[in-house]
Structures are given as C-alpha cells and as structure tokens.
Tab-separated table of N, CA and C in Angstrom:
chain	number	residue	atom	x	y	z
T	1	MET	N	1.101	28.170	-14.437
T	1	MET	CA	1.741	27.040	-13.791
T	1	MET	C	0.681	26.073	-13.281
T	2	ASP	N	1.005	24.809	-13.308
T	2	ASP	CA	0.097	23.765	-12.883
T	2	ASP	C	-0.151	23.858	-11.384
T	3	SER	N	-1.426	23.809	-10.994
T	3	SER	CA	-1.768	23.949	-9.582
T	3	SER	C	-1.925	22.608	-8.866
T	4	ARG	N	-1.801	21.471	-9.595
T	4	ARG	CA	-1.975	20.155	-8.978
T	4	ARG	C	-0.814	19.242	-9.366
T	5	PRO	N	0.340	19.367	-8.701
T	5	PRO	CA	1.516	18.619	-9.128
T	5	PRO	C	1.560	17.149	-8.722
T	6	GLY	N	0.689	16.674	-7.850
T	6	GLY	CA	0.773	15.308	-7.338
T	6	GLY	C	0.285	14.255	-8.308
T	7	LEU	N	0.386	13.002	-7.885
T	7	LEU	CA	-0.052	11.861	-8.678
T	7	LEU	C	-1.237	11.201	-7.975
T	8	ALA	N	-2.373	11.108	-8.664
T	8	ALA	CA	-3.571	10.497	-8.093
T	8	ALA	C	-3.713	9.028	-8.482
T	9	MET	N	-3.159	8.638	-9.655
T	9	MET	CA	-3.243	7.249	-10.125
T	9	MET	C	-1.900	6.857	-10.731
T	10	ASP	N	-1.421	5.656	-10.363
T	10	ASP	CA	-0.185	5.162	-10.958
T	10	ASP	C	-0.521	4.312	-12.196
T	11	ALA	N	0.492	3.754	-12.841
T	11	ALA	CA	0.293	2.987	-14.074
T	11	ALA	C	-0.662	1.811	-13.866
T	12	THR	N	-0.532	1.113	-12.760
T	12	THR	CA	-1.395	-0.038	-12.495
T	12	THR	C	-2.849	0.377	-12.337
T	13	SER	N	-3.104	1.419	-11.569
T	13	SER	CA	-4.495	1.849	-11.371
T	13	SER	C	-5.081	2.425	-12.660
T	14	LEU	N	-4.262	3.050	-13.493
T	14	LEU	CA	-4.741	3.530	-14.797
T	14	LEU	C	-5.129	2.355	-15.697
T	15	GLU	N	-4.331	1.298	-15.692
T	15	GLU	CA	-4.662	0.127	-16.513
T	15	GLU	C	-5.947	-0.544	-16.032
T	16	VAL	N	-6.142	-0.627	-14.717
T	16	VAL	CA	-7.377	-1.199	-14.167
T	16	VAL	C	-8.576	-0.349	-14.592
T	17	PHE	N	-8.439	0.974	-14.482
T	17	PHE	CA	-9.506	1.884	-14.890
T	17	PHE	C	-9.831	1.712	-16.375
T	18	LEU	N	-8.802	1.686	-17.216
T	18	LEU	CA	-9.008	1.554	-18.661
T	18	LEU	C	-9.711	0.242	-18.985
T	19	ALA	N	-9.312	-0.845	-18.342
T	19	ALA	CA	-9.936	-2.145	-18.586
T	19	ALA	C	-11.400	-2.162	-18.149
T	20	ARG	N	-11.708	-1.474	-17.063
T	20	ARG	CA	-13.082	-1.438	-16.548
T	20	ARG	C	-13.978	-0.523	-17.371
T	21	GLU	N	-13.494	0.670	-17.697
T	21	GLU	CA	-14.329	1.680	-18.362
T	21	GLU	C	-14.295	1.602	-19.891
T	22	PHE	N	-13.203	1.087	-20.450
T	22	PHE	CA	-13.049	1.032	-21.907
T	22	PHE	C	-12.505	-0.328	-22.340
T	23	PRO	N	-13.227	-1.402	-22.011
T	23	PRO	CA	-12.721	-2.739	-22.324
T	23	PRO	C	-12.552	-2.986	-23.821
T	24	GLN	N	-13.272	-2.235	-24.644
T	24	GLN	CA	-13.200	-2.416	-26.090
T	24	GLN	C	-11.833	-2.045	-26.668
T	25	VAL	N	-11.037	-1.233	-25.951
T	25	VAL	CA	-9.720	-0.828	-26.465
T	25	VAL	C	-8.581	-1.085	-25.484
T	26	ALA	N	-8.872	-1.447	-24.266
T	26	ALA	CA	-7.842	-1.547	-23.229
T	26	ALA	C	-6.697	-2.481	-23.608
T	27	ALA	N	-6.993	-3.592	-24.259
T	27	ALA	CA	-5.943	-4.556	-24.607
T	27	ALA	C	-4.963	-4.016	-25.643
T	28	ASP	N	-5.341	-2.956	-26.337
T	28	ASP	CA	-4.450	-2.358	-27.347
T	28	ASP	C	-3.300	-1.585	-26.714
T	29	PHE	N	-3.441	-1.205	-25.447
T	29	PHE	CA	-2.493	-0.286	-24.821
T	29	PHE	C	-1.785	-0.900	-23.622
T	30	ALA	N	-0.561	-0.434	-23.396
T	30	ALA	CA	0.184	-0.775	-22.184
T	30	ALA	C	0.742	0.524	-21.626
T	31	ILE	N	0.447	0.802	-20.376
T	31	ILE	CA	0.952	2.007	-19.722
T	31	ILE	C	2.324	1.660	-19.150
T	32	GLU	N	3.358	2.219	-19.747
T	32	GLU	CA	4.723	1.881	-19.343
T	32	GLU	C	5.222	2.719	-18.177
T	33	ALA	N	4.695	3.917	-18.041
T	33	ALA	CA	5.087	4.787	-16.924
T	33	ALA	C	4.011	5.826	-16.713
T	34	ALA	N	3.818	6.213	-15.461
T	34	ALA	CA	2.889	7.292	-15.126
T	34	ALA	C	3.454	8.027	-13.922
T	35	GLY	N	3.563	9.328	-14.053
T	35	GLY	CA	4.060	10.144	-12.963
T	35	GLY	C	3.559	11.563	-13.104
T	36	PRO	N	3.875	12.432	-12.164
T	36	PRO	CA	3.415	13.821	-12.243
T	36	PRO	C	3.889	14.530	-13.511
T	37	GLU	N	5.027	14.075	-14.053
T	37	GLU	CA	5.572	14.711	-15.252
T	37	GLU	C	4.901	14.231	-16.536
T	38	GLY	N	4.210	13.098	-16.498
T	38	GLY	CA	3.524	12.609	-17.687
T	38	GLY	C	3.373	11.106	-17.708
T	39	VAL	N	2.992	10.608	-18.876
T	39	VAL	CA	2.720	9.188	-19.075
T	39	VAL	C	3.448	8.716	-20.328
T	40	ARG	N	3.923	7.474	-20.303
T	40	ARG	CA	4.453	6.823	-21.499
T	40	ARG	C	3.515	5.659	-21.794
T	41	LEU	N	2.964	5.668	-23.011
T	41	LEU	CA	1.940	4.703	-23.397
T	41	LEU	C	2.357	3.974	-24.663
T	42	ARG	N	2.191	2.656	-24.662
T	42	ARG	CA	2.498	1.824	-25.826
T	42	ARG	C	1.202	1.395	-26.500
T	43	LEU	N	1.168	1.501	-27.821
T	43	LEU	CA	0.097	0.909	-28.616
T	43	LEU	C	0.652	-0.379	-29.195
T	44	ARG	N	0.016	-1.485	-28.837
T	44	ARG	CA	0.408	-2.786	-29.372
T	44	ARG	C	-0.190	-2.910	-30.771
T	45	VAL	N	0.619	-2.587	-31.760
T	45	VAL	CA	0.130	-2.533	-33.141
T	45	VAL	C	-0.242	-3.934	-33.621
T	46	ALA	N	-1.440	-4.031	-34.186
T	46	ALA	CA	-1.964	-5.279	-34.736
T	46	ALA	C	-2.514	-4.995	-36.137
T	47	GLU	N	-2.898	-6.032	-36.815
T	47	GLU	CA	-3.434	-5.918	-38.181
T	47	GLU	C	-4.582	-4.900	-38.263
T	48	LYS	N	-5.433	-4.865	-37.253
T	48	LYS	CA	-6.589	-3.956	-37.267
T	48	LYS	C	-6.189	-2.481	-37.259
T	49	HIS	N	-4.934	-2.172	-36.906
T	49	HIS	CA	-4.467	-0.785	-36.856
T	49	HIS	C	-3.839	-0.314	-38.161
T	50	LEU	N	-3.729	-1.215	-39.136
T	50	LEU	CA	-3.014	-0.894	-40.362
T	50	LEU	C	-3.939	-0.426	-41.477
T	51	ARG	N	-3.393	0.418	-42.312
T	51	ARG	CA	-4.097	0.863	-43.514
T	51	ARG	C	-3.453	0.178	-44.703
T	52	PRO	N	-4.031	0.299	-45.897
T	52	PRO	CA	-3.390	-0.288	-47.074
T	52	PRO	C	-1.943	0.208	-47.189
T	53	GLY	N	-1.052	-0.710	-47.517
T	53	GLY	CA	0.362	-0.381	-47.570
T	53	GLY	C	1.097	-0.812	-46.318
T	54	GLY	N	0.342	-1.260	-45.287
T	54	GLY	CA	0.951	-1.841	-44.102
T	54	GLY	C	1.419	-0.866	-43.043
T	55	THR	N	1.066	0.398	-43.144
T	55	THR	CA	1.471	1.344	-42.111
T	55	THR	C	0.317	1.598	-41.148
T	56	VAL	N	0.642	2.075	-39.963
T	56	VAL	CA	-0.385	2.384	-38.973
T	56	VAL	C	-1.238	3.544	-39.487
T	57	SER	N	-2.539	3.416	-39.341
T	57	SER	CA	-3.461	4.430	-39.849
T	57	SER	C	-3.441	5.699	-39.010
T	58	GLY	N	-3.813	6.810	-39.644
T	58	GLY	CA	-3.923	8.088	-38.943
T	58	GLY	C	-4.910	8.039	-37.786
T	59	PRO	N	-6.107	7.454	-37.984
T	59	PRO	CA	-7.039	7.369	-36.860
T	59	PRO	C	-6.481	6.582	-35.672
T	60	THR	N	-5.644	5.594	-35.922
T	60	THR	CA	-5.024	4.835	-34.837
T	60	THR	C	-4.036	5.705	-34.070
T	61	ILE	N	-3.250	6.498	-34.803
T	61	ILE	CA	-2.301	7.405	-34.156
T	61	ILE	C	-3.060	8.450	-33.342
T	62	PHE	N	-4.154	8.960	-33.890
T	62	PHE	CA	-4.992	9.906	-33.146
T	62	PHE	C	-5.505	9.259	-31.862
T	63	ALA	N	-5.971	8.019	-31.956
T	63	ALA	CA	-6.494	7.326	-30.774
T	63	ALA	C	-5.418	7.173	-29.704
T	64	LEU	N	-4.200	6.843	-30.104
T	64	LEU	CA	-3.100	6.723	-29.148
T	64	LEU	C	-2.870	8.045	-28.428
T	65	ALA	N	-2.841	9.129	-29.178
T	65	ALA	CA	-2.634	10.446	-28.570
T	65	ALA	C	-3.791	10.807	-27.639
T	66	ASP	N	-5.002	10.567	-28.079
T	66	ASP	CA	-6.181	10.918	-27.291
T	66	ASP	C	-6.252	10.110	-25.996
T	67	VAL	N	-6.054	8.811	-26.083
T	67	VAL	CA	-6.055	7.969	-24.880
T	67	VAL	C	-4.901	8.379	-23.967
T	68	GLY	N	-3.766	8.702	-24.562
T	68	GLY	CA	-2.605	9.097	-23.759
T	68	GLY	C	-2.836	10.352	-22.947
T	69	ILE	N	-3.393	11.380	-23.572
T	69	ILE	CA	-3.692	12.625	-22.845
T	69	ILE	C	-4.714	12.341	-21.742
T	70	TYR	N	-5.743	11.579	-22.083
T	70	TYR	CA	-6.770	11.222	-21.107
T	70	TYR	C	-6.151	10.557	-19.884
T	71	LEU	N	-5.282	9.576	-20.107
T	71	LEU	CA	-4.663	8.871	-18.991
T	71	LEU	C	-3.720	9.772	-18.200
T	72	ALA	N	-3.007	10.652	-18.885
T	72	ALA	CA	-2.107	11.576	-18.176
T	72	ALA	C	-2.904	12.517	-17.271
T	73	ILE	N	-4.069	12.934	-17.723
T	73	ILE	CA	-4.932	13.789	-16.894
T	73	ILE	C	-5.440	12.991	-15.688
T	74	LEU	N	-5.919	11.766	-15.944
T	74	LEU	CA	-6.424	10.943	-14.837
T	74	LEU	C	-5.325	10.623	-13.833
T	75	ALA	N	-4.102	10.468	-14.307
T	75	ALA	CA	-2.987	10.223	-13.382
T	75	ALA	C	-2.883	11.346	-12.367
T	76	ARG	N	-3.289	12.533	-12.771
T	76	ARG	CA	-3.189	13.704	-11.895
T	76	ARG	C	-4.449	13.972	-11.088
T	77	ILE	N	-5.640	13.726	-11.686
T	77	ILE	CA	-6.884	14.108	-10.993
T	77	ILE	C	-7.670	12.925	-10.446
T	78	GLY	N	-7.307	11.710	-10.826
T	78	GLY	CA	-8.041	10.537	-10.385
T	78	GLY	C	-9.037	10.066	-11.429
T	79	PRO	N	-9.786	8.999	-11.127
T	79	PRO	CA	-10.659	8.347	-12.105
T	79	PRO	C	-11.921	9.143	-12.428
T	80	VAL	N	-11.853	9.904	-13.491
T	80	VAL	CA	-12.985	10.724	-13.943
T	80	VAL	C	-13.349	10.273	-15.348
T	81	ALA	N	-14.326	9.380	-15.446
T	81	ALA	CA	-14.679	8.798	-16.743
T	81	ALA	C	-15.205	9.826	-17.735
T	82	LEU	N	-15.775	10.921	-17.260
T	82	LEU	CA	-16.437	11.860	-18.166
T	82	LEU	C	-15.597	13.059	-18.584
T	83	ALA	N	-14.297	13.048	-18.354
T	83	ALA	CA	-13.428	14.071	-18.942
T	83	ALA	C	-13.417	13.816	-20.447
T	84	VAL	N	-13.556	14.869	-21.259
T	84	VAL	CA	-13.695	14.685	-22.705
T	84	VAL	C	-12.807	15.646	-23.496
T	85	THR	N	-12.434	15.208	-24.687
T	85	THR	CA	-11.648	16.025	-25.604
T	85	THR	C	-12.492	17.181	-26.118
T	86	THR	N	-11.944	18.396	-26.055
T	86	THR	CA	-12.651	19.553	-26.615
T	86	THR	C	-11.911	20.152	-27.803
T	87	ASN	N	-10.633	19.827	-27.951
T	87	ASN	CA	-9.870	20.326	-29.096
T	87	ASN	C	-8.713	19.371	-29.346
T	88	ALA	N	-8.385	19.183	-30.629
T	88	ALA	CA	-7.274	18.296	-30.979
T	88	ALA	C	-6.622	18.768	-32.269
T	89	SER	N	-5.317	18.673	-32.284
T	89	SER	CA	-4.531	18.969	-33.474
T	89	SER	C	-3.424	17.928	-33.559
T	90	VAL	N	-3.302	17.287	-34.726
T	90	VAL	CA	-2.285	16.254	-34.905
T	90	VAL	C	-1.465	16.574	-36.143
T	91	ASP	N	-0.150	16.542	-35.982
T	91	ASP	CA	0.770	16.676	-37.103
T	91	ASP	C	1.366	15.304	-37.363
T	92	PHE	N	1.129	14.764	-38.560
T	92	PHE	CA	1.712	13.491	-38.959
T	92	PHE	C	3.014	13.810	-39.686
T	93	MET	N	4.147	13.352	-39.144
T	93	MET	CA	5.447	13.798	-39.633
T	93	MET	C	6.203	12.776	-40.464
T	94	ARG	N	6.063	11.523	-40.180
T	94	ARG	CA	6.738	10.496	-40.974
T	94	ARG	C	6.001	9.180	-40.816
T	95	LYS	N	6.245	8.284	-41.748
T	95	LYS	CA	5.590	6.982	-41.749
T	95	LYS	C	6.153	6.098	-40.634
T	96	PRO	N	5.267	5.499	-39.827
T	96	PRO	CA	5.741	4.567	-38.794
T	96	PRO	C	6.389	3.330	-39.432
T	97	ALA	N	7.323	2.732	-38.722
T	97	ALA	CA	7.968	1.509	-39.197
T	97	ALA	C	6.940	0.377	-39.258
T	98	ALA	N	7.019	-0.424	-40.301
T	98	ALA	CA	6.086	-1.541	-40.472
T	98	ALA	C	6.235	-2.542	-39.326
T	99	GLY	N	5.110	-2.913	-38.733
T	99	GLY	CA	5.091	-3.931	-37.696
T	99	GLY	C	5.578	-3.506	-36.325
T	100	ALA	N	5.999	-2.262	-36.176
T	100	ALA	CA	6.528	-1.806	-34.888
T	100	ALA	C	5.420	-1.198	-34.030
T	101	ASP	N	5.515	-1.425	-32.729
T	101	ASP	CA	4.601	-0.759	-31.806
T	101	ASP	C	4.848	0.743	-31.845
T	102	LEU	N	3.831	1.504	-31.424
T	102	LEU	CA	3.982	2.951	-31.283
T	102	LEU	C	4.107	3.287	-29.801
T	103	LEU	N	4.950	4.251	-29.512
T	103	LEU	CA	5.167	4.714	-28.149
T	103	LEU	C	4.827	6.190	-28.080
T	104	ALA	N	4.043	6.568	-27.097
T	104	ALA	CA	3.648	7.966	-26.921
T	104	ALA	C	4.231	8.499	-25.622
T	105	GLU	N	4.847	9.653	-25.728
T	105	GLU	CA	5.353	10.388	-24.564
T	105	GLU	C	4.394	11.551	-24.348
T	106	ILE	N	3.682	11.534	-23.235
T	106	ILE	CA	2.620	12.504	-22.986
T	106	ILE	C	2.991	13.377	-21.799
T	107	ARG	N	2.747	14.667	-21.938
T	107	ARG	CA	2.944	15.564	-20.797
T	107	ARG	C	1.783	16.550	-20.736
T	108	ILE	N	1.410	16.862	-19.526
T	108	ILE	CA	0.357	17.845	-19.299
T	108	ILE	C	1.031	19.209	-19.203
T	109	LEU	N	0.607	20.125	-20.053
T	109	LEU	CA	1.177	21.471	-20.070
T	109	LEU	C	0.469	22.388	-19.087
T	110	LYS	N	-0.847	22.190	-18.940
T	110	LYS	CA	-1.636	22.996	-18.004
T	110	LYS	C	-2.782	22.151	-17.492
T	111	LEU	N	-2.952	22.157	-16.204
T	111	LEU	CA	-4.060	21.449	-15.578
T	111	LEU	C	-4.799	22.444	-14.707
T	112	GLY	N	-5.944	22.883	-15.217
T	112	GLY	CA	-6.757	23.835	-14.481
T	112	GLY	C	-7.963	23.162	-13.844
T	113	ARG	N	-8.883	23.977	-13.358
T	113	ARG	CA	-10.089	23.434	-12.708
T	113	ARG	C	-11.027	22.773	-13.701
T	114	THR	N	-11.151	23.347	-14.904
T	114	THR	CA	-12.117	22.816	-15.870
T	114	THR	C	-11.504	22.427	-17.206
T	115	LEU	N	-10.252	22.798	-17.461
T	115	LEU	CA	-9.585	22.444	-18.715
T	115	LEU	C	-8.177	21.946	-18.452
T	116	ALA	N	-7.751	21.010	-19.288
T	116	ALA	CA	-6.376	20.522	-19.252
T	116	ALA	C	-5.839	20.549	-20.678
T	117	VAL	N	-4.585	20.932	-20.818
T	117	VAL	CA	-3.932	20.986	-22.129
T	117	VAL	C	-2.716	20.077	-22.067
T	118	GLY	N	-2.582	19.229	-23.088
T	118	GLY	CA	-1.459	18.305	-23.117
T	118	GLY	C	-0.810	18.217	-24.478
T	119	ASP	N	0.378	17.636	-24.484
T	119	ASP	CA	1.185	17.483	-25.687
T	119	ASP	C	1.640	16.033	-25.765
T	120	VAL	N	1.661	15.483	-26.975
T	120	VAL	CA	2.053	14.092	-27.172
T	120	VAL	C	3.060	14.009	-28.313
T	121	LEU	N	4.134	13.278	-28.103
T	121	LEU	CA	5.040	12.889	-29.181
T	121	LEU	C	4.883	11.393	-29.371
T	122	VAL	N	4.645	10.977	-30.615
T	122	VAL	CA	4.440	9.569	-30.941
T	122	VAL	C	5.654	9.074	-31.720
T	123	PHE	N	6.213	7.965	-31.255
T	123	PHE	CA	7.391	7.373	-31.885
T	123	PHE	C	7.065	5.959	-32.353
T	124	SER	N	7.724	5.539	-33.413
T	124	SER	CA	7.657	4.164	-33.872
T	124	SER	C	8.823	3.437	-33.214
T	125	GLU	N	8.533	2.361	-32.496
T	125	GLU	CA	9.579	1.680	-31.737
T	125	GLU	C	10.764	1.326	-32.632
T	126	GLY	N	11.947	1.707	-32.177
T	126	GLY	CA	13.167	1.401	-32.891
T	126	GLY	C	13.566	2.400	-33.957
T	127	ALA	N	12.736	3.404	-34.193
T	127	ALA	CA	13.034	4.407	-35.226
T	127	ALA	C	13.397	5.735	-34.563
T	128	GLU	N	14.210	6.507	-35.255
T	128	GLU	CA	14.581	7.838	-34.764
T	128	GLU	C	13.507	8.852	-35.133
T	129	GLY	N	13.305	9.812	-34.290
T	129	GLY	CA	12.395	10.921	-34.569
T	129	GLY	C	10.935	10.541	-34.432
T	130	PRO	N	10.116	11.497	-34.037
T	130	PRO	CA	8.687	11.234	-33.867
T	130	PRO	C	7.964	11.045	-35.205
T	131	VAL	N	6.930	10.210	-35.169
T	131	VAL	CA	6.088	10.034	-36.354
T	131	VAL	C	4.903	10.993	-36.320
T	132	ALA	N	4.571	11.490	-35.138
T	132	ALA	CA	3.456	12.432	-35.014
T	132	ALA	C	3.607	13.246	-33.734
T	133	ARG	N	2.950	14.400	-33.741
T	133	ARG	CA	2.866	15.259	-32.566
T	133	ARG	C	1.424	15.704	-32.446
T	134	ALA	N	0.899	15.658	-31.235
T	134	ALA	CA	-0.489	16.070	-31.020
T	134	ALA	C	-0.572	17.041	-29.859
T	135	SER	N	-1.508	17.960	-29.973
T	135	SER	CA	-1.841	18.876	-28.890
T	135	SER	C	-3.340	18.738	-28.656
T	136	MET	N	-3.730	18.543	-27.417
T	136	MET	CA	-5.147	18.332	-27.114
T	136	MET	C	-5.565	19.075	-25.864
T	137	THR	N	-6.830	19.474	-25.858
T	137	THR	CA	-7.439	20.099	-24.705
T	137	THR	C	-8.605	19.225	-24.264
T	138	TYR	N	-8.702	19.021	-22.975
T	138	TYR	CA	-9.778	18.223	-22.375
T	138	TYR	C	-10.592	19.091	-21.437
T	139	ALA	N	-11.906	18.857	-21.428
T	139	ALA	CA	-12.791	19.473	-20.432
T	139	ALA	C	-12.890	18.521	-19.253
T	140	ILE	N	-12.761	19.067	-18.063
T	140	ILE	CA	-12.863	18.284	-16.836
T	140	ILE	C	-14.212	18.603	-16.200
T	141	PRO	N	-15.015	17.587	-15.916
T	141	PRO	CA	-16.330	17.853	-15.316
T	141	PRO	C	-16.188	18.605	-13.995
T	142	PRO	N	-17.134	19.487	-13.685
T	142	PRO	CA	-17.052	20.301	-12.455
T	142	PRO	C	-16.847	19.503	-11.175
T	143	LYS	N	-17.442	18.313	-11.047
T	143	LYS	CA	-17.270	17.515	-9.830
T	143	LYS	C	-15.812	17.144	-9.616
T	144	ALA	N	-15.091	16.927	-10.717
T	144	ALA	CA	-13.695	16.485	-10.610
T	144	ALA	C	-12.747	17.636	-10.451
T	145	ALA	N	-13.167	18.813	-10.843
T	145	ALA	CA	-12.269	19.967	-10.765
T	145	ALA	C	-11.929	20.250	-9.305
T	146	GLY	N	-10.710	20.643	-9.088
T	146	GLY	CA	-10.336	20.840	-7.705
T	146	GLY	C	-9.676	22.123	-7.520
C-alpha cells in the first residue's frame, strides 16, 4: 500500500516545474488534472509528432507515458528533477486517430522510498478504447525519499 497519499504539487505547480526544468518539451503538454489518485495529461499533437502515414509515432506515445508517470510522482513527492525511469514497458494497441490529441490517464500503483511504479492508459481524443498502455518504474533520489 502507498505510504504517501497526499498531494505535494497541483496541476499549476507541475506545469511551472515542467516549463522551468524541461522547456524543450513543456509546450507539448497540458496537465488537465493532478491529484493523489493520479494525473491526466494531454499531448498537443503537432506535425513533429507524426510518422509517415500521418499517425502519432511510437516514440511520441512513449514520451507521453514517461512524462506522465514523472509528473504523477512529482505530484506526490514534490519537485525532484532527478527522479529517473529505470524500467518501461509499452503495449501499442491501436492506431491513434489522425490529427487528434492524445490523453493519458496516469496512476501511481506504488510509491516507496526509492522506487515508484505507475500505469498509464493513452487514448486518442474522441476515440473509444486506449491506443497504448504503459507500465513504468522510476528511481527516486535518496534526498527526496521520505
């Protein structure tokens, strides 16, 4: 069971953190909700995210899941820039709708002192069923562990 149920950062503070620490990608994302139960993150799909054939690329979907888990962890533990991915698994299930934003529903399954495990469902806006599912583990630096 999770030992840290509270919220350390809300959606606004997560967006400020992302813009400050990762300005190269911050404009791609919008944090729609952040709470102890998880985060909802939007990827504003643009031409740079597409692969031949006009669909969102796999690396873009991976990035959405990875950023989403990272933000969900920070929502719980606060601004820790050096938390890093240690394991990732992504299942690509169906082709995203052309031109539609992607929405990620992220939840933290376990938040320990040094590791966090999360799950992400990625949806194409306006379409039924997830386009991808990801499971990721993050290492939390000792200073941030509580």
